[in-house]
Short mmCIF file of C-alpha atoms in Angstrom, two decimals:
data_model
loop_
_atom_site.label_atom_id
_atom_site.label_comp_id
_atom_site.label_asym_id
_atom_site.label_seq_id
_atom_site.Cartn_x
_atom_site.Cartn_y
_atom_site.Cartn_z
CA MET G 1 0.00 0.00 0.00
CA TRP G 2 2.89 2.37 0.78
CA VAL G 3 4.36 1.74 -2.66
CA VAL G 4 0.98 2.54 -4.23
CA ALA G 5 0.78 5.79 -2.23
CA ARG G 6 4.25 6.80 -3.42
CA ARG G 7 3.30 6.08 -7.02
CA ARG G 8 0.16 8.18 -6.60
CA TRP G 9 2.23 11.07 -5.25
CA ILE G 10 4.75 10.82 -8.07
CA GLY G 11 1.93 10.78 -10.62
CA TYR G 12 0.30 13.80 -8.99
CA ALA G 13 3.57 15.74 -8.80
CA VAL G 14 4.49 15.01 -12.41
CA ALA G 15 0.98 15.98 -13.55
CA CYS G 16 1.25 19.32 -11.70
CA GLU G 17 4.66 19.98 -13.21
CA VAL G 18 3.42 19.20 -16.74
CA VAL G 19 0.35 21.41 -16.33
CA ALA G 20 2.45 24.26 -14.87
CA VAL G 21 4.83 24.17 -17.83
CA ALA G 22 1.97 23.82 -20.33
CA VAL G 23 -0.09 26.78 -19.09
CA THR G 24 3.00 28.97 -18.79
CA VAL G 25 4.24 28.21 -22.29
CA THR G 26 0.72 28.58 -23.73
CA GLY G 27 0.27 31.92 -21.97
CA LEU G 28 3.60 33.19 -23.26
CA VAL G 29 2.87 32.08 -26.84
CA THR G 30 -0.71 33.39 -26.98
CA GLY G 31 -0.10 36.57 -25.02
CA PHE G 32 -2.90 35.73 -22.59
CA GLY G 33 -3.48 38.67 -20.26
CA GLY G 34 -1.90 41.25 -22.54
CA PRO G 35 1.69 42.35 -23.11
CA VAL G 36 4.24 42.01 -20.35
CA ARG G 37 5.62 45.06 -18.61
CA PRO G 38 9.35 44.28 -18.50
CA VAL G 39 9.98 46.93 -15.86
CA TRP G 40 7.53 45.31 -13.42
CA PHE G 41 8.89 41.82 -14.07
CA GLY G 42 12.50 42.94 -13.66
CA ALA G 43 11.67 44.91 -10.52
CA LEU G 44 9.89 41.96 -8.89
CA VAL G 45 12.74 39.58 -9.76
CA ALA G 46 15.25 42.07 -8.35
CA VAL G 47 13.48 42.67 -5.04
CA GLY G 48 12.62 38.96 -4.70
CA VAL G 49 16.25 37.93 -5.19
CA ALA G 50 17.46 40.72 -2.91
CA GLN G 51 15.06 39.66 -0.14
CA ALA G 52 16.11 36.01 -0.51
CA GLU G 53 19.79 36.94 -0.32
CA MET G 54 19.28 39.08 2.79
CA SER G 55 17.38 36.27 4.54
CA ARG G 56 19.42 33.38 3.11
CA ARG G 57 20.95 32.33 6.41
CA ILE G 58 17.60 32.53 8.22
CA GLU G 59 15.84 30.51 5.52
CA ARG G 60 18.54 27.83 5.47
CA LEU G 61 18.35 27.42 9.25
CA ARG G 62 14.56 27.41 9.17
CA ARG G 63 14.39 24.73 6.48
CA TRP G 64 17.10 22.66 8.13
CA MET G 65 15.25 22.63 11.46
CA SER G 66 11.77 21.84 10.27
CA GLY G 67 11.37 21.56 6.52
CA GLN G 68 8.30 23.69 6.93
CA THR G 69 6.04 23.35 3.90
CA HIS G 70 3.24 25.81 4.53
CA ILE G 71 5.13 29.08 4.94
CA ASN G 72 7.06 30.74 2.13
CA VAL G 73 7.73 34.46 2.38
CA THR G 74 8.36 34.80 -1.37
CA SER G 75 4.55 34.84 -1.81
CA VAL G 76 4.78 38.55 -1.01
CA TRP G 77 6.13 39.10 -4.55
CA TYR G 78 3.69 36.68 -6.18
CA LEU G 79 0.67 38.77 -5.17
CA SER G 80 2.30 41.89 -6.58
CA GLY G 81 3.00 39.99 -9.78
CA ALA G 82 -0.57 38.71 -10.01
CA PHE G 83 -1.79 42.31 -10.14
CA LEU G 84 0.97 43.80 -12.29
CA LEU G 85 1.83 41.00 -14.76
CA PRO G 86 0.03 38.66 -17.21
CA PRO G 87 -0.63 35.14 -15.82
CA ALA G 88 2.20 33.37 -17.64
CA TRP G 89 4.72 35.96 -16.51
CA VAL G 90 3.67 35.62 -12.86
CA ALA G 91 4.21 31.86 -13.17
CA LEU G 92 7.60 32.60 -14.71
CA LEU G 93 8.36 34.91 -11.78
CA ALA G 94 7.61 32.07 -9.36
CA LEU G 95 9.89 29.76 -11.36
CA VAL G 96 12.78 32.25 -11.32
CA LEU G 97 12.50 32.94 -7.58
CA TYR G 98 12.19 29.25 -6.72
CA LEU G 99 15.22 28.40 -8.85
CA HIS G 100 17.20 31.09 -7.04
CA LEU G 101 16.11 29.68 -3.67
CA TRP G 102 17.11 26.19 -4.75
CA LEU G 103 20.56 27.25 -5.96
CA ARG G 104 21.31 29.53 -3.01
CA VAL G 105 19.41 28.07 -0.07
CA TRP G 106 17.64 24.74 -0.40
CA ARG G 107 19.94 22.56 -2.49
CA ASN G 108 22.12 21.44 0.43
CA VAL G 109 19.32 21.28 2.99
CA ARG G 110 18.36 17.70 3.84
CA THR G 111 14.65 18.54 4.21
CA ARG G 112 14.29 19.81 0.64
CA PRO G 113 15.15 17.02 -1.86
CA ALA G 114 14.95 17.78 -5.59
CA HIS G 115 11.64 16.00 -6.22
CA ARG G 116 9.90 18.02 -3.50
CA PHE G 117 11.43 21.23 -4.84
CA ALA G 118 10.09 20.49 -8.33
CA ALA G 119 6.60 19.81 -7.01
CA SER G 120 6.61 22.94 -4.81
CA THR G 121 7.72 25.06 -7.76
CA ALA G 122 4.88 23.72 -9.91
CA TRP G 123 2.34 24.45 -7.16
CA ALA G 124 3.61 28.01 -6.81
CA MET G 125 3.48 28.55 -10.60
CA LEU G 126 -0.08 27.23 -10.84
CA SER G 127 -1.22 29.34 -7.87
CA CYS G 128 0.31 32.49 -9.37
CA PHE G 129 -1.18 31.76 -12.80
CA ALA G 130 -4.64 31.20 -11.29
CA ALA G 131 -4.52 34.43 -9.23
CA SER G 132 -3.56 36.53 -12.24
CA ALA G 133 -5.90 34.68 -14.63
CA VAL G 134 -8.92 35.41 -12.44
CA LEU G 135 -8.19 39.12 -12.68
CA THR G 136 -7.68 38.85 -16.45
CA VAL G 137 -10.89 36.94 -17.08
CA GLY G 138 -12.83 39.26 -14.76
CA GLY G 139 -11.49 42.35 -16.51
CA LEU G 140 -9.83 43.55 -13.31
CA ASP G 141 -6.27 43.47 -14.60
CA ASN G 142 -6.48 47.06 -15.88
CA VAL G 143 -8.30 48.48 -12.86
CA GLY G 144 -6.41 51.28 -11.19
CA ILE G 145 -4.85 50.12 -7.96
CA ASP G 146 -5.69 53.45 -6.35
CA SER G 147 -9.44 52.73 -6.49
CA TRP G 148 -11.75 50.59 -4.38
CA TYR G 149 -12.05 48.23 -7.35
CA GLY G 150 -8.28 47.94 -7.40
CA LEU G 151 -8.14 47.07 -3.71
CA GLY G 152 -10.92 44.54 -4.26
CA ALA G 153 -8.91 43.01 -7.10
CA LEU G 154 -5.91 42.67 -4.78
CA VAL G 155 -8.03 40.89 -2.19
CA LEU G 156 -9.47 38.58 -4.86
CA ALA G 157 -6.02 37.73 -6.21
CA ALA G 158 -4.77 36.98 -2.70
CA ALA G 159 -7.76 34.75 -1.96
CA VAL G 160 -7.39 32.79 -5.20
CA PHE G 161 -3.65 32.35 -4.69
CA GLU G 162 -4.12 31.12 -1.12
CA VAL G 163 -6.98 28.72 -1.91
CA VAL G 164 -5.30 27.18 -4.97
CA ASN G 165 -1.92 26.89 -3.28
CA ALA G 166 -3.38 25.41 -0.09
CA GLY G 167 -5.37 22.88 -2.11
CA LEU G 168 -2.41 21.78 -4.24
CA VAL G 169 -0.09 21.50 -1.24
CA ALA G 170 -2.67 19.65 0.89
CA ALA G 171 -3.26 17.11 -1.88
CA GLY G 172 0.50 16.58 -2.25
CA ILE G 173 1.02 16.14 1.50
CA PHE G 174 -1.89 13.71 1.73
CA LEU G 175 -0.54 11.56 -1.10
CA TYR G 176 3.02 11.71 0.29
CA THR G 177 2.21 10.97 3.94
CA ASN G 178 -1.39 9.73 3.90
CA SER G 179 -2.01 12.12 6.80
CA ARG G 180 -5.52 13.49 7.38
CA SER G 181 -4.50 15.95 10.10
CA PRO G 182 -5.64 19.52 9.24
CA ALA G 183 -2.42 20.89 10.75
CA ASP G 184 -0.36 18.67 8.42
CA LEU G 185 -2.46 19.36 5.33
CA ILE G 186 -3.17 23.10 5.53
CA GLY G 187 -0.93 24.24 8.37
CA THR G 188 -1.73 25.62 11.80
CA TRP G 189 -3.66 28.83 12.48
CA GLU G 190 -0.34 30.52 13.15
CA ASP G 191 1.06 29.30 9.82
CA ASN G 192 -1.89 30.73 7.96
CA ALA G 193 -1.79 33.99 9.91
CA PHE G 194 1.84 34.40 8.88
CA GLU G 195 0.94 33.68 5.26
CA LEU G 196 -1.81 36.32 5.47
CA ALA G 197 0.72 38.83 6.78
CA THR G 198 3.05 38.18 3.83
CA LEU G 199 0.15 38.57 1.39
CA CYS G 200 -0.74 41.91 3.00
CA LEU G 201 2.85 43.01 2.48
CA GLY G 202 2.48 41.83 -1.13
CA GLY G 203 -0.46 44.19 -1.54
CA LEU G 204 1.58 47.05 -0.11
CA ALA G 205 4.43 46.17 -2.46
CA ALA G 206 2.06 46.35 -5.44
CA LEU G 207 0.80 49.76 -4.29
CA THR G 208 4.30 51.16 -3.89
CA LEU G 209 5.46 49.80 -7.26
CA VAL G 210 2.59 51.64 -8.97
CA TRP G 211 2.71 54.89 -7.00
CA GLN G 212 6.37 55.27 -6.11
CA PRO G 213 8.57 52.25 -7.00
CA VAL G 214 11.52 53.34 -4.87
CA LEU G 215 9.37 52.97 -1.73
CA VAL G 216 9.25 49.18 -2.23
CA VAL G 217 12.47 48.99 -0.19
CA PHE G 218 10.38 49.85 2.88
CA VAL G 219 8.55 46.52 2.48
CA LEU G 220 11.78 44.59 3.07
CA PRO G 221 12.44 45.42 6.78
CA PRO G 222 9.05 44.19 8.10
CA LEU G 223 9.31 41.14 5.84
CA LEU G 224 12.75 40.27 7.21
CA LEU G 225 11.50 40.88 10.75
CA LEU G 226 8.60 38.45 10.21
CA HIS G 227 11.04 35.92 8.81
CA ARG G 228 13.35 36.27 11.82
CA TYR G 229 10.41 35.90 14.18
CA LEU G 230 9.51 32.65 12.45
CA LEU G 231 13.07 31.38 12.89
CA LEU G 232 13.04 32.31 16.60
CA LYS G 233 9.75 30.45 17.08
CA GLN G 234 11.17 27.34 15.43
CA GLN G 235 14.39 27.57 17.45
CA LEU G 236 12.34 27.54 20.66
CA GLN G 237 10.34 24.56 19.38
CA VAL G 238 13.51 22.68 18.45
CA ALA G 239 15.14 23.47 21.82
CA ALA G 240 12.11 22.00 23.61
CA VAL G 241 12.58 18.59 21.95
CA THR G 242 16.39 18.45 21.70
CA ASP G 243 18.80 16.71 24.06
CA GLU G 244 21.45 19.33 24.82
CA LYS G 245 24.32 16.86 25.37
CA THR G 246 24.03 14.99 22.06
CA GLY G 247 21.94 17.23 19.81
CA LEU G 248 19.54 14.35 19.22
CA LEU G 249 15.82 14.40 19.90
CA ASN G 250 14.95 13.96 23.55
CA THR G 251 12.43 11.39 24.72
CA ALA G 252 9.40 13.64 24.16
CA GLY G 253 10.51 14.76 20.72
CA TRP G 254 11.34 11.26 19.51
CA HIS G 255 8.12 9.79 20.90
CA ASP G 256 6.07 12.48 19.12
CA LEU G 257 7.62 11.65 15.74
CA ALA G 258 7.34 7.92 16.40
CA THR G 259 3.65 8.32 17.24
CA ARG G 260 3.07 10.03 13.90
CA GLU G 261 4.87 7.24 12.06
CA PHE G 262 2.85 4.62 13.95
CA THR G 263 -0.37 6.40 12.94
CA ARG G 264 0.72 6.47 9.29
CA ALA G 265 1.76 2.79 9.33
CA ARG G 266 -1.53 1.73 10.90
CA ARG G 267 -3.48 3.76 8.34
CA ARG G 268 -1.58 2.20 5.43
CA GLY G 269 -2.58 -1.25 6.65
CA GLN G 270 -1.12 -4.60 5.72
CA GLY G 271 2.35 -4.54 4.25
CA SER G 272 3.33 -1.34 6.05
CA GLY G 273 5.45 -1.15 9.15
CA PHE G 274 8.47 0.30 10.85
CA ALA G 275 11.29 -0.87 13.07
CA VAL G 276 12.74 0.35 16.36
CA LEU G 277 16.30 -0.07 17.63
CA MET G 278 17.01 0.29 21.34
CA ILE G 279 20.74 0.89 21.80
CA ASP G 280 22.68 0.87 25.05
CA LEU G 281 26.32 1.90 25.37
CA ASP G 282 28.07 -0.94 27.21
CA TYR G 283 30.06 -0.27 30.43
CA PHE G 284 29.47 3.47 30.23
CA LYS G 285 29.76 3.80 34.01
CA ARG G 286 33.41 2.75 33.76
CA ILE G 287 34.10 5.71 31.47
CA ASN G 288 32.48 8.15 33.90
CA ASP G 289 34.31 6.64 36.87
CA THR G 290 37.67 6.61 35.08
CA TYR G 291 37.67 9.87 33.12
CA GLY G 292 34.89 11.92 34.68
CA HIS G 293 31.41 12.96 33.60
CA LEU G 294 32.56 15.67 31.18
CA THR G 295 34.51 13.10 29.23
CA GLY G 296 31.51 10.80 29.44
CA ASP G 297 29.40 13.52 27.83
CA GLU G 298 31.89 13.81 24.95
CA VAL G 299 31.74 10.05 24.43
CA LEU G 300 27.95 10.15 24.37
CA ALA G 301 28.03 12.92 21.74
CA ALA G 302 30.50 10.93 19.61
CA VAL G 303 28.37 7.77 19.84
CA ALA G 304 25.24 9.74 18.95
CA LEU G 305 26.97 11.08 15.82
CA ALA G 306 28.18 7.59 14.90
CA ILE G 307 24.63 6.23 15.18
CA GLU G 308 23.23 9.05 13.02
CA ARG G 309 25.84 8.36 10.34
CA SER G 310 24.97 4.65 10.35
CA VAL G 311 21.29 5.15 9.48
CA ARG G 312 19.36 6.91 6.71
CA GLN G 313 18.38 10.58 6.73
CA THR G 314 14.75 9.46 6.92
CA ASP G 315 15.43 7.54 10.15
CA THR G 316 15.00 9.31 13.49
CA VAL G 317 17.56 8.98 16.29
CA GLY G 318 16.80 9.99 19.86
CA ARG G 319 18.33 9.77 23.31
CA PHE G 320 16.22 8.07 25.95
CA GLY G 321 18.38 9.25 28.83
CA GLY G 322 21.59 7.99 30.38
CA GLU G 323 23.53 5.96 27.82
CA GLU G 324 20.47 4.65 25.97
CA PHE G 325 19.52 5.65 22.43
CA VAL G 326 16.57 4.78 20.21
CA VAL G 327 16.18 4.74 16.42
CA LEU G 328 12.97 4.78 14.39
CA LEU G 329 13.26 3.26 10.91
CA PRO G 330 10.15 3.95 8.79
CA ALA G 331 9.10 1.39 6.16
CA THR G 332 11.78 -1.02 7.34
CA GLY G 333 11.59 -4.61 8.49
CA GLY G 334 12.92 -8.14 8.17
CA THR G 335 16.56 -8.74 7.38
CA HIS G 336 17.18 -5.11 6.41
CA VAL G 337 16.73 -3.84 9.95
CA LEU G 338 19.19 -6.44 11.23
CA GLY G 339 21.74 -5.13 8.74
CA VAL G 340 21.19 -1.58 10.03
CA ALA G 341 21.56 -2.73 13.65
CA GLU G 342 24.81 -4.54 12.86
CA ARG G 343 26.11 -1.50 11.01
CA VAL G 344 25.42 0.66 14.07
CA ARG G 345 27.18 -1.86 16.32
CA ASN G 346 30.24 -2.09 14.04
CA THR G 347 30.48 1.69 13.59
CA VAL G 348 30.50 2.33 17.33
CA GLY G 349 33.01 -0.50 17.80
CA GLN G 350 35.44 1.20 15.43
CA LEU G 351 35.03 4.58 17.12
CA THR G 352 37.96 6.36 18.77
CA VAL G 353 37.11 9.44 20.81
CA ALA G 354 39.86 12.00 21.36
CA VAL G 355 39.33 13.94 24.60
CA GLY G 356 41.43 16.96 25.53
CA GLY G 357 44.14 16.08 23.02
CA ALA G 358 45.80 13.56 25.35
CA VAL G 359 43.14 10.94 26.06
CA ARG G 360 41.91 8.62 23.30
CA ILE G 361 39.05 6.29 24.20
CA SER G 362 38.42 3.25 22.01
CA GLY G 363 37.03 -0.25 22.43
CA LEU G 364 33.46 1.05 22.79
CA SER G 365 30.55 -1.29 22.17
CA VAL G 366 26.77 -1.23 22.16
CA SER G 367 24.02 -3.74 22.72
CA VAL G 368 21.06 -3.42 20.37
CA GLY G 369 17.48 -4.61 20.72
CA VAL G 370 15.34 -4.84 17.57
CA ALA G 371 11.55 -4.84 17.21
CA CYS G 372 9.32 -4.43 14.15
CA TYR G 373 5.73 -3.26 13.87
CA PRO G 374 3.27 -4.99 13.63
CA ASP G 375 5.00 -8.27 14.58
CA ALA G 376 6.29 -6.91 17.90
CA GLY G 377 3.01 -5.42 19.10
CA ASP G 378 -0.19 -3.63 18.18
CA THR G 379 0.77 -0.28 19.74
CA LEU G 380 3.88 1.89 19.78
CA ASP G 381 4.42 1.26 23.50
CA GLU G 382 4.27 -2.51 22.93
CA VAL G 383 6.87 -2.25 20.18
CA LEU G 384 9.11 -0.16 22.46
CA ARG G 385 8.74 -2.68 25.30
CA THR G 386 9.60 -5.52 22.93
CA ALA G 387 12.70 -3.68 21.70
CA ASP G 388 13.70 -2.95 25.30
CA ALA G 389 13.27 -6.61 26.24
CA ALA G 390 15.43 -7.61 23.27
CA LEU G 391 18.08 -5.12 24.40
CA TYR G 392 18.26 -6.69 27.84
CA ARG G 393 18.56 -10.14 26.27
CA ALA G 394 21.54 -8.83 24.30
CA LYS G 395 23.13 -7.51 27.50
CA ASP G 396 22.45 -10.72 29.40
CA ALA G 397 24.02 -12.70 26.54
CA GLY G 398 27.33 -10.87 26.96
CA ARG G 399 26.78 -7.40 25.42
CA ASN G 400 28.15 -6.10 22.11
CA ARG G 401 25.51 -7.91 20.07
CA VAL G 402 22.13 -7.53 18.38
CA SER G 403 19.05 -9.30 19.69
CA VAL G 404 15.56 -9.58 18.17
#
C-alpha cells in the first residue's frame, strides 16, 4: 500500500509539473493577459532575489530545522505579480524565484530534496497563474490600484492564490504521507496567519510599485522581521525537543515523531510497518568513573553522531536518557533492519574518541534490541517494550551484540 501511495504522489507531482509548464508556455505564446511590462517583471525579480539573499541564512536554518512546507515568504512578490503582470509571466516569476532559492538556499538542505522542490515550484506557478488569470478573465487586470475596485482586485487575487496553493499543497502532503490531520495538510492557524501577513505586504508592495517604485524597499524590513520571528519560534520549538548533550531528539521529541509514524503505518494497513532499535552503550559507568562525567558527555556525543551516520536521513535517532539511544526506521523490516543494527554496532566498535588532546578512548561497544511493527506489538508502546526486552537479552548474553 505504501508503494501505491508513493506512485500516486509521483503521478500527482508530475501531472502538476506538466500542467504548470503547459499553461506557462501557452500563456507566453498566446499573449494571454496582454503584453508584459518588463519593468515590473524585472523589478519583482530584483526585489525577490534581494530579499532572498538578505534572509538566506535565516531561511537555510529554518528549512534545516523543520522543513516547513506551509510558509514561504516569497509569496509577497507573487501577489504583486498577479496584479501587475500577465498570468504566464507571474508563473515565470515564481519559477525564477524558486530556482534562485534552490541554488542559493535549499539545495544542500536535507529537508528539501529535488523531487519536492520540483513539485513545490509547480504548485507556486499554478497558484500564481490562477490568481492573475482570475483578474484577467474578470477584466480587473487594468483596474487602477488606487481605487476601491483595485483594492478589491488585490483581495481577490490573494484569496485565489491562497486557496489554490493550499489545495495543491494539501493534496500533495496527503498523497506523500497519507495524513488526514488539518495541521499537516493546511498548516496551523499561526502558519496561515503568517501567510496572510506576507500577502498583506504583497499588496503594499504592489501599491508602492505603482505609486512610487523606490518605496518598495520599505517593504523589506518588516518582511525580514517576520522571517526572523519565524526562525526564533522554530528555534524555541527545536530546543524543547532536543537533548542538549548529544543534539539528538529527547524522549518527548522522539516519541512524538514515532507516534506520527505509527499512525501512518496503521493507516496504510497490511504490508506497512516500521522498526525500532534500542541501543545501550556498554560499560558506560566505567568511562564516567575513570575519566569523569565531562569526558563521558563527549563520548555520548561521539556515539550519537556515529549512530546518526549509520542510518538513513529518513530515520529518526533519539536519546532516551543515560547511555540509551533509540532509532525509528520507517518502512523497514525483516533482514534489512538487522543489517542496520549490525552497522550501528560495528560503527560504534570502530570509534575512537579524542578527549582533551591527550586521552583517546576506544574499544566502545553497544548492545542493540530490535523490534518491528506490527510483529512486535499492536501499539507503539508494545513495540518499544519488545525492543527494550530484546536489548536486555543482548546484554544478558554478553553485550556487544544484536538481539531480536
